[in-house]
Amino acid sequence: MMDEILIQALSGLSRGMVLFVVASGLTLIFGTMRIANFAHGSFYMLAAFLTYSVATMVGDRTWGFLAALCLAPPIVAGVGALIEWGLLKRIATRPHQYQLILTYAITLIVADGIKMLWGSDYRTVARPAGLDGAITILDMPFPTYNAMLILVGVLIAVGLHLLLTRTRFGKTIRAAVADGEMIGALGVNVQRLFTGVFALGAGLAGLGGVLAAPVGSVSLGIDSSIIIESFAVIIIGGVGNVMGALIGAVLIGVVHAVGILFVPKLAIAFVFIALCAVLLIRPQGLLGRNT
Amino acid sequence: MKVIQKAYGRRAVTRAMLGAMALGPSMAGAARAQSDIKIGLTTDLTGIAASYTRSTVNGVELGIDEVNAAGGLLGRKVALLVRDSQLKPDLGTTHTRDLITREKVDVLIGPNSSAVGLTVSAVARQYQKPVIMTTPNTPRLPMELFHPHFFTLVPSGLMEARAMAEVMGPKGKKFAFIGGDYEASHQGLKFFKERLAKVNPGAEFITEAWPKLGEPDYTSYITKLASAKPDVLFSYLWGADLVGFIKQAKPYGLFNRTAVGTLLFMDDLKALGQEMPDGIWGQMRAPFFAMPGDTASRFVERYRAKYNDYPADFAIMGYEAVMAYAGAIKDAQSVESAALVKALEAGTFDLLRGRTRFRQLDHQGDVPSFIGKTAAGDKVPFKVLAEVERVPADKIWPSEAEVLEARKAK
């Protein structure tokens, strides 16, 4: 039984890692700009479709995936920067609900745009050679790709941590999360910072989309399922806190996976039970600061 | 899209009239359009089922093109009016009502989703217009919600689950289930278990998995299923969900150790391509590669020539609905509802899946359920089904007693 729980937790961990990559971008945007960015799932979906196209164009499954990994996140980050610069900036001084409506409108526009460009068929992306098999853990097969996801997730977490603690850009972001008005007063170009953060966040959503593409199917609608869970992650972890997002995502992944083992019919509810518990006991999130 | 006569409402009528006044000869065109036989198709062009719906519309269009090329029906051309119900039941009602009352359509073809199917069928009942369903297959439609103007060419969910139990039932003792957590899936498992108890009384279900619809990551469900070591896995996943599940379950070797039986559409075969493992038992509604005779292979060629794609199950069933209407209108020599219903009840129609009749009791077309094993296709760039078994309708459809019981309980 212990083996089963462990392997189950491991599969939950790999699920949590993709969620972490996407949610870390969302939490940075939310924390810095105070925008609940519904379009975040659209960046994820756009990257997944780009992965499909790049992989198909390159042909080879390994090189195709690597090419997508290099191309799709920067492209999506660029799209994010354009959206911030061209749209969100224009209404930055308006009340928050306008930004909410605008980001929601963007989700519809991106979804229809994808439908126009790629059609409404669902598609698949092959896993890179060498990662399409399984390794044996505790006498049970575990997909190599999922094992790789766990490693990559850890690497990205470390990378983000270094970015936020060791670079000027990262330190400015953390300062903006702590007190947005103050950094403006201190002479930081807030507009450029916001565009940069939005691009970084969109790029992370894009990275998540590339990593997730070979796991399941690439189809319209994957934007809405990821956005709901991502919001759950950042509420659990604390808004603006990347390490909080890591803990929140891993928690959701593992709780969901182990839940399936014991109470399969309630598996879907576990995520939201965890969310409610956090909201009741620690409303600012596990690593959030009291404001 | 060319043959779709889009309905733009009053503006279009005014524009047409102005046009007619400006150009004398086009008056004749307007008069001829008046006497077209109109088929109304309310269906879910937007939403997760969009690609299925596209296929349905393609099949219907192709059918109408062919009927018109052969001189139309009763000396009149056939026209198609398409409306988008967006998977929303209330839009199913308003569009269908509008098609009947304002556009004066003569007959209807049903939508994609069962939820919209219920409202479209209700409007057809209210206005006494024949409707043929080609995709929604909740058993409630032909059973308790039946009305004389309703016809269906899809095997109902009840029939499909029973067909699956007939084929998968004898393959082992320990059964497992995975299906999206929604009504049709719970019903499907119930019907499967009932028939399994007859086919293989010693069989038992050892585990069930209920992911949400649209679940992106099945890994946790798969580890649970794999550790239960079932002989047979009955899957009620479909579309993008099924594709995700199959891709993720492959590294676990689930398909080597367990006989997996699942609902399957051509779109899934196409999406997975060579990633589709061999030896999965797929249940299809109308696989183009397993249709009998030359008529079907010629249909596939014409479809490919027109749309540059293979016809999905939905395209075939949409095409067949047009063919059934064409046959019935010729038999009745009328498009009047009562005469048409009689002709549909009495006729035998040569459809792509074979000769088809509608049963008097519930107007269920006696279409088979196709179950076969995935294997490489020699003519197509994706996997197909081999050793396809046609489970006949009369083995799986509800008995008269069952239908009457359901209607009494309502």
Short mmCIF file of C-alpha atoms in Angstrom, two decimals, chain A residues 56-263:
data_model
loop_
_atom_site.label_atom_id
_atom_site.label_comp_id
_atom_site.label_asym_id
_atom_site.label_seq_id
_atom_site.Cartn_x
_atom_site.Cartn_y
_atom_site.Cartn_z
CA THR A 56 5.16 19.28 -37.14
CA MET A 57 7.32 21.63 -39.19
CA VAL A 58 10.60 20.25 -37.84
CA GLY A 59 9.37 16.68 -38.24
CA ASP A 60 11.78 14.94 -35.88
CA ARG A 61 10.13 14.37 -32.47
CA THR A 62 13.18 15.26 -30.36
CA TRP A 63 14.42 18.26 -32.32
CA GLY A 64 10.87 19.41 -32.88
CA PHE A 65 10.20 19.51 -29.17
CA LEU A 66 13.49 21.23 -28.41
CA ALA A 67 12.84 23.82 -31.11
CA ALA A 68 9.40 24.48 -29.62
CA LEU A 69 10.96 24.78 -26.18
CA CYS A 70 13.28 27.50 -27.49
CA LEU A 71 10.76 29.30 -29.70
CA ALA A 72 7.31 29.17 -28.14
CA PRO A 73 7.95 30.80 -24.71
CA PRO A 74 9.70 33.88 -26.19
CA ILE A 75 6.96 34.26 -28.81
CA VAL A 76 4.28 34.07 -26.15
CA ALA A 77 6.24 36.47 -23.95
CA GLY A 78 6.31 38.88 -26.89
CA VAL A 79 2.56 38.53 -27.34
CA GLY A 80 2.19 39.19 -23.60
CA ALA A 81 4.34 42.32 -23.81
CA LEU A 82 2.30 43.58 -26.75
CA ILE A 83 -0.95 43.01 -24.88
CA GLU A 84 0.35 44.82 -21.81
CA TRP A 85 1.76 47.71 -23.80
CA GLY A 86 -1.10 47.99 -26.28
CA LEU A 87 -4.11 47.28 -24.07
CA LEU A 88 -3.62 46.92 -20.33
CA LYS A 89 -1.43 50.02 -20.00
CA ARG A 90 -4.17 52.13 -21.56
CA ILE A 91 -6.62 51.35 -18.79
CA ALA A 92 -4.15 51.05 -15.91
CA THR A 93 -5.74 53.93 -14.03
CA ARG A 94 -9.28 52.62 -14.34
CA PRO A 95 -10.89 50.48 -11.61
CA HIS A 96 -9.80 46.84 -11.41
CA GLN A 97 -12.99 45.40 -12.84
CA TYR A 98 -12.16 46.98 -16.23
CA GLN A 99 -8.88 45.11 -16.33
CA LEU A 100 -10.67 41.94 -15.33
CA ILE A 101 -13.15 42.35 -18.19
CA LEU A 102 -10.35 43.18 -20.60
CA THR A 103 -8.28 40.10 -19.74
CA TYR A 104 -11.42 37.99 -20.04
CA ALA A 105 -12.08 39.51 -23.47
CA ILE A 106 -8.52 38.58 -24.43
CA THR A 107 -9.22 34.93 -23.58
CA LEU A 108 -12.13 34.94 -26.03
CA ILE A 109 -10.11 36.68 -28.72
CA VAL A 110 -7.15 34.32 -28.35
CA ALA A 111 -9.41 31.25 -28.34
CA ASP A 112 -11.16 32.37 -31.53
CA GLY A 113 -7.86 33.37 -33.07
CA ILE A 114 -6.45 29.90 -32.39
CA LYS A 115 -9.59 28.39 -33.88
CA MET A 116 -9.13 30.49 -37.03
CA LEU A 117 -5.43 29.65 -37.38
CA TRP A 118 -5.36 26.02 -36.29
CA GLY A 119 -8.98 24.90 -36.68
CA SER A 120 -11.04 23.19 -34.03
CA ASP A 121 -9.47 19.72 -34.27
CA TYR A 122 -7.63 18.43 -31.24
CA ARG A 123 -4.04 17.41 -31.84
CA THR A 124 -1.15 15.62 -30.21
CA VAL A 125 2.56 16.28 -29.86
CA ALA A 126 4.89 13.27 -29.70
CA ARG A 127 7.21 12.96 -26.71
CA PRO A 128 10.92 13.32 -27.51
CA ALA A 129 12.76 10.07 -28.21
CA GLY A 130 14.12 8.59 -25.01
CA LEU A 131 11.42 10.26 -22.95
CA ASP A 132 8.50 8.29 -24.36
CA GLY A 133 9.10 5.16 -22.33
CA ALA A 134 8.96 4.41 -18.64
CA ILE A 135 11.45 3.95 -15.82
CA THR A 136 10.83 1.52 -12.99
CA ILE A 137 10.28 2.97 -9.54
CA LEU A 138 9.31 0.59 -6.69
CA ASP A 139 8.61 -2.16 -9.24
CA MET A 140 6.11 0.06 -10.99
CA PRO A 141 6.51 1.77 -14.34
CA PHE A 142 6.69 5.56 -14.21
CA PRO A 143 6.75 7.55 -17.47
CA THR A 144 10.19 9.03 -18.19
CA TYR A 145 8.60 12.23 -19.44
CA ASN A 146 6.86 12.78 -16.10
CA ALA A 147 10.10 12.14 -14.24
CA MET A 148 11.72 14.76 -16.47
CA LEU A 149 8.90 17.18 -15.68
CA ILE A 150 9.68 16.90 -11.97
CA LEU A 151 13.35 17.69 -12.60
CA VAL A 152 12.58 20.57 -14.94
CA GLY A 153 10.08 21.97 -12.44
CA VAL A 154 12.75 21.99 -9.73
CA LEU A 155 15.23 23.67 -12.10
CA ILE A 156 12.72 26.37 -13.03
CA ALA A 157 11.93 26.97 -9.36
CA VAL A 158 15.63 27.42 -8.57
CA GLY A 159 16.07 29.65 -11.62
CA LEU A 160 13.16 31.87 -10.65
CA HIS A 161 14.39 32.06 -7.10
CA LEU A 162 17.80 33.24 -8.30
CA LEU A 163 16.19 35.72 -10.67
CA LEU A 164 14.09 37.22 -7.91
CA THR A 165 16.81 37.36 -5.25
CA ARG A 166 19.99 37.99 -7.22
CA THR A 167 19.08 40.33 -10.07
CA ARG A 168 18.05 43.96 -10.05
CA PHE A 169 14.96 43.15 -12.14
CA GLY A 170 13.95 40.45 -9.65
CA LYS A 171 14.54 42.63 -6.63
CA THR A 172 12.45 45.39 -8.20
CA ILE A 173 9.64 42.88 -8.78
CA ARG A 174 9.74 41.83 -5.15
CA ALA A 175 9.71 45.44 -4.08
CA ALA A 176 6.70 46.10 -6.31
CA VAL A 177 4.89 43.12 -4.76
CA ALA A 178 5.59 44.50 -1.29
CA ASP A 179 4.68 48.11 -2.03
CA GLY A 180 3.79 49.18 -5.54
CA GLU A 181 3.43 52.91 -4.88
CA MET A 182 6.73 53.19 -3.09
CA ILE A 183 8.86 51.93 -5.99
CA GLY A 184 7.29 54.53 -8.27
CA ALA A 185 8.22 57.20 -5.78
CA LEU A 186 11.77 55.85 -5.71
CA GLY A 187 12.19 56.50 -9.39
CA VAL A 188 11.69 53.03 -10.88
CA ASN A 189 10.18 53.13 -14.35
CA VAL A 190 6.99 51.37 -13.31
CA GLN A 191 5.62 51.16 -16.83
CA ARG A 192 8.67 49.34 -18.14
CA LEU A 193 8.67 47.08 -15.10
CA PHE A 194 5.02 46.14 -15.67
CA THR A 195 5.61 45.32 -19.34
CA GLY A 196 8.63 43.24 -18.33
CA VAL A 197 6.75 41.36 -15.61
CA PHE A 198 3.81 40.70 -17.87
CA ALA A 199 6.12 39.35 -20.57
CA LEU A 200 7.94 37.18 -18.03
CA GLY A 201 4.63 35.86 -16.68
CA ALA A 202 3.30 35.14 -20.17
CA GLY A 203 6.59 33.43 -21.03
CA LEU A 204 6.25 31.17 -17.99
CA ALA A 205 2.69 30.29 -19.05
CA GLY A 206 4.13 29.55 -22.48
CA LEU A 207 6.83 27.35 -21.00
CA GLY A 208 4.12 25.44 -19.13
CA GLY A 209 2.20 25.05 -22.37
CA VAL A 210 5.23 23.59 -24.17
CA LEU A 211 5.97 21.18 -21.31
CA ALA A 212 2.32 20.06 -21.10
CA ALA A 213 1.77 19.65 -24.86
CA PRO A 214 3.36 16.15 -25.14
CA VAL A 215 1.53 14.94 -22.02
CA GLY A 216 -2.08 15.20 -23.10
CA SER A 217 -3.93 16.52 -26.09
CA VAL A 218 -3.62 20.00 -27.55
CA SER A 219 -7.15 21.27 -27.89
CA LEU A 220 -9.33 24.31 -27.47
CA GLY A 221 -10.51 24.55 -23.86
CA ILE A 222 -7.22 23.63 -22.16
CA ASP A 223 -6.98 27.33 -21.27
CA SER A 224 -9.94 27.31 -18.92
CA SER A 225 -8.99 24.17 -17.02
CA ILE A 226 -5.47 25.42 -16.27
CA ILE A 227 -6.55 28.94 -15.27
CA ILE A 228 -8.92 27.74 -12.55
CA GLU A 229 -6.27 25.53 -10.97
CA SER A 230 -3.65 28.25 -11.32
CA PHE A 231 -5.80 30.69 -9.38
CA ALA A 232 -6.30 28.02 -6.72
CA VAL A 233 -2.51 27.62 -6.54
CA ILE A 234 -1.78 31.30 -6.02
CA ILE A 235 -4.52 31.69 -3.45
CA ILE A 236 -3.15 28.72 -1.51
CA GLY A 237 0.46 29.86 -1.88
CA GLY A 238 -0.05 33.57 -1.33
CA VAL A 239 -0.34 36.19 -4.05
CA GLY A 240 2.96 37.33 -5.54
CA ASN A 241 5.00 34.61 -3.91
CA VAL A 242 6.77 32.21 -6.28
CA MET A 243 7.80 29.73 -3.57
CA GLY A 244 4.19 29.85 -2.37
CA ALA A 245 3.11 28.91 -5.89
CA LEU A 246 5.52 25.97 -5.81
CA ILE A 247 4.09 24.72 -2.52
CA GLY A 248 0.51 25.35 -3.65
CA ALA A 249 0.98 23.52 -6.96
CA VAL A 250 2.70 20.51 -5.41
CA LEU A 251 0.03 20.38 -2.71
CA ILE A 252 -2.78 20.43 -5.28
CA GLY A 253 -1.09 17.80 -7.44
CA VAL A 254 -0.33 15.42 -4.59
CA VAL A 255 -3.64 15.89 -2.74
CA HIS A 256 -5.50 15.22 -5.98
CA ALA A 257 -3.45 12.12 -6.81
CA VAL A 258 -3.62 10.53 -3.38
CA GLY A 259 -7.29 11.49 -3.15
CA ILE A 260 -7.96 9.43 -6.29
CA LEU A 261 -6.56 6.39 -4.53
CA PHE A 262 -8.91 6.57 -1.56
CA VAL A 263 -12.06 8.43 -2.58
#
